[in-house]
Protein backbone atom coordinates (compact mmCIF):
# COMPACT_ATOMS: atom_id res chain seq x y z
CA MET A 1 90.30 86.02 121.06
CA GLU A 2 89.42 82.84 123.38
CA GLN A 3 87.90 79.81 122.55
CA ASP A 4 86.64 76.86 124.86
CA ASP A 5 85.37 74.04 122.45
CA GLY A 6 87.66 71.26 123.38
CA LEU A 7 89.56 71.37 120.08
CA MET A 8 91.43 74.54 120.48
CA GLY A 9 91.91 73.91 124.23
CA GLU A 10 90.96 76.49 127.17
CA SER A 11 92.11 79.41 125.44
CA SER A 12 94.17 80.64 122.32
CA GLN A 13 97.09 81.12 124.61
CA THR A 14 99.51 78.22 123.66
CA PRO A 15 99.96 75.69 126.66
CA PRO A 16 103.72 74.35 127.63
CA PHE A 17 104.72 71.26 125.56
CA ILE A 18 102.75 68.06 127.07
CA LEU A 19 105.73 66.03 127.97
CA TYR A 20 107.05 69.07 130.44
CA LEU A 21 103.52 68.94 132.30
CA GLY A 22 102.99 67.36 135.80
CA GLU A 23 100.56 64.53 136.36
CA GLU A 24 97.21 66.50 136.73
CA ALA A 25 98.18 69.04 134.20
CA TYR A 26 99.38 66.16 131.76
CA THR A 27 95.79 64.00 131.98
CA GLU A 28 93.87 67.63 131.49
CA GLU A 29 96.29 68.38 128.20
CA LEU A 30 95.90 64.56 127.15
CA ARG A 31 91.99 64.86 127.57
CA ARG A 32 91.85 68.09 125.24
CA LEU A 33 94.37 66.62 122.75
CA ALA A 34 91.98 63.54 122.86
CA LEU A 35 89.20 65.56 121.66
CA TRP A 36 91.15 67.07 118.82
CA VAL A 37 92.52 63.81 117.52
CA ASN A 38 89.47 61.56 117.87
CA HIS A 39 86.94 64.15 116.39
CA LEU A 40 89.10 66.10 113.99
CA LEU A 41 92.45 64.34 112.94
CA ILE A 42 91.36 60.87 112.65
CA PRO A 43 88.08 61.62 111.19
CA VAL A 44 89.41 63.77 108.34
CA TYR A 45 93.22 62.49 108.13
CA GLY A 46 92.83 58.88 109.62
CA ARG A 47 92.65 56.99 106.21
CA GLU A 48 92.02 53.04 106.31
CA THR A 49 94.61 51.14 108.92
CA ARG A 50 96.47 48.35 107.60
CA SER A 51 99.96 46.61 108.24
CA GLN A 52 101.76 49.51 105.95
CA ALA A 53 99.96 52.14 107.59
CA PRO A 54 99.14 51.08 111.33
CA TRP A 55 97.13 53.22 113.75
CA CYS A 56 96.80 52.22 117.27
CA PRO A 57 93.54 52.40 119.07
CA ARG A 58 94.84 53.18 122.07
CA TRP A 59 97.39 55.79 120.92
CA TRP A 60 97.50 57.55 124.04
CA GLU A 61 99.39 54.64 125.50
CA HIS A 62 102.26 55.43 123.26
CA LEU A 63 104.35 58.16 124.75
CA GLU A 64 106.20 59.07 121.26
CA ALA A 65 102.55 59.27 119.97
CA VAL A 66 101.50 61.48 122.50
CA ALA A 67 104.22 63.79 122.18
CA ARG A 68 103.93 63.90 118.35
CA LEU A 69 100.32 64.48 118.07
CA HIS A 70 100.66 67.20 120.71
CA ALA A 71 103.23 69.19 118.78
CA LEU A 72 100.86 68.64 115.58
CA TRP A 73 98.12 69.96 117.51
CA LEU A 74 100.24 72.80 118.64
CA THR A 75 100.97 73.88 115.35
CA TRP A 76 97.34 73.43 114.21
CA GLN A 77 96.38 75.59 116.50
CA GLU A 78 98.97 78.15 115.43
CA LEU A 79 98.71 77.94 111.75
CA THR A 80 94.93 77.47 111.56
CA ASP A 81 94.17 80.71 113.29
CA PRO A 82 93.19 83.67 110.82
CA ALA A 83 96.27 85.56 112.27
CA ALA A 84 98.59 83.09 110.17
CA GLY A 85 97.37 84.32 107.37
CA ALA A 86 95.86 82.50 104.07
CA SER A 87 98.68 79.91 103.69
CA GLY A 88 98.82 78.73 107.13
CA PRO A 89 96.53 75.91 106.64
CA ALA A 90 98.40 74.78 103.57
CA LEU A 91 102.04 75.11 105.37
CA TRP A 92 100.25 72.98 108.53
CA HIS A 93 99.59 70.27 105.96
CA ARG A 94 102.99 70.22 104.23
CA ASP A 95 105.33 70.96 106.93
CA HIS A 96 103.61 69.21 109.88
CA LEU A 97 100.68 66.97 108.99
CA ASP A 98 102.22 64.71 106.40
CA PRO A 99 105.66 64.21 108.19
CA THR A 100 103.91 63.41 111.44
CA MET A 101 101.39 61.07 110.14
CA ALA A 102 104.20 59.34 107.73
CA GLU A 103 106.12 58.74 110.96
CA LEU A 104 103.21 57.69 113.12
CA ARG A 105 101.92 55.12 110.52
CA ASP A 106 105.43 54.05 109.60
CA PRO A 107 105.50 50.14 109.95
CA ALA A 108 108.35 50.61 111.92
CA GLY A 109 106.92 53.60 114.08
CA PRO A 110 105.24 53.82 117.27
CA PHE A 111 102.27 52.07 116.20
CA GLY A 112 104.24 49.09 114.20
CA GLY A 113 102.56 45.88 115.61
CA CYS A 114 99.30 47.42 116.35
CA LYS A 115 96.23 46.42 114.46
CA ALA A 116 92.42 47.69 114.37
CA GLY A 117 91.37 46.77 117.64
CA ALA A 118 94.49 45.70 119.15
CA HIS A 119 97.10 47.72 120.89
CA ARG A 120 100.59 46.14 121.44
CA ALA A 121 102.99 47.80 123.94
CA LYS A 122 106.59 48.61 122.86
CA GLU A 123 109.60 48.52 125.08
CA ALA A 124 112.20 50.85 125.00
CA PRO A 125 115.88 50.06 124.51
CA VAL A 126 118.09 49.62 127.46
CA VAL A 127 120.25 52.53 128.16
CA GLU A 128 123.29 52.33 130.41
CA GLU A 129 123.73 55.69 132.75
CA TYR A 130 126.22 57.69 131.88
CA GLU A 131 128.97 58.49 134.48
CA GLY A 132 130.70 61.60 133.16
């Protein structure tokens, strides 16, 4: 069954993980992800933003958040499909939504330091070249 509503993606065929995509495909996949995040995930599961549960209004500028949200969206597409069976949505909540939101909204997570209406960029740790 093919769908094209913006929340499911262009079709029921699962796209590759977003971090594997080239620039143009990444931009398009991020647009579809943003539709799902902004129109389903946050309105239903966002809860209030506070220092102990931050959310960045510019979440797409945090690559870790994009990766985690994309993985969450892919599993949502799989487990809310009728083919997943009656327990699919419950499994999605327990095994995917709850741990992902806990990681994203942890004060030490990718949105740590971000506040409602204020994005704070994070710097990655220094990594030395492996010479093995």
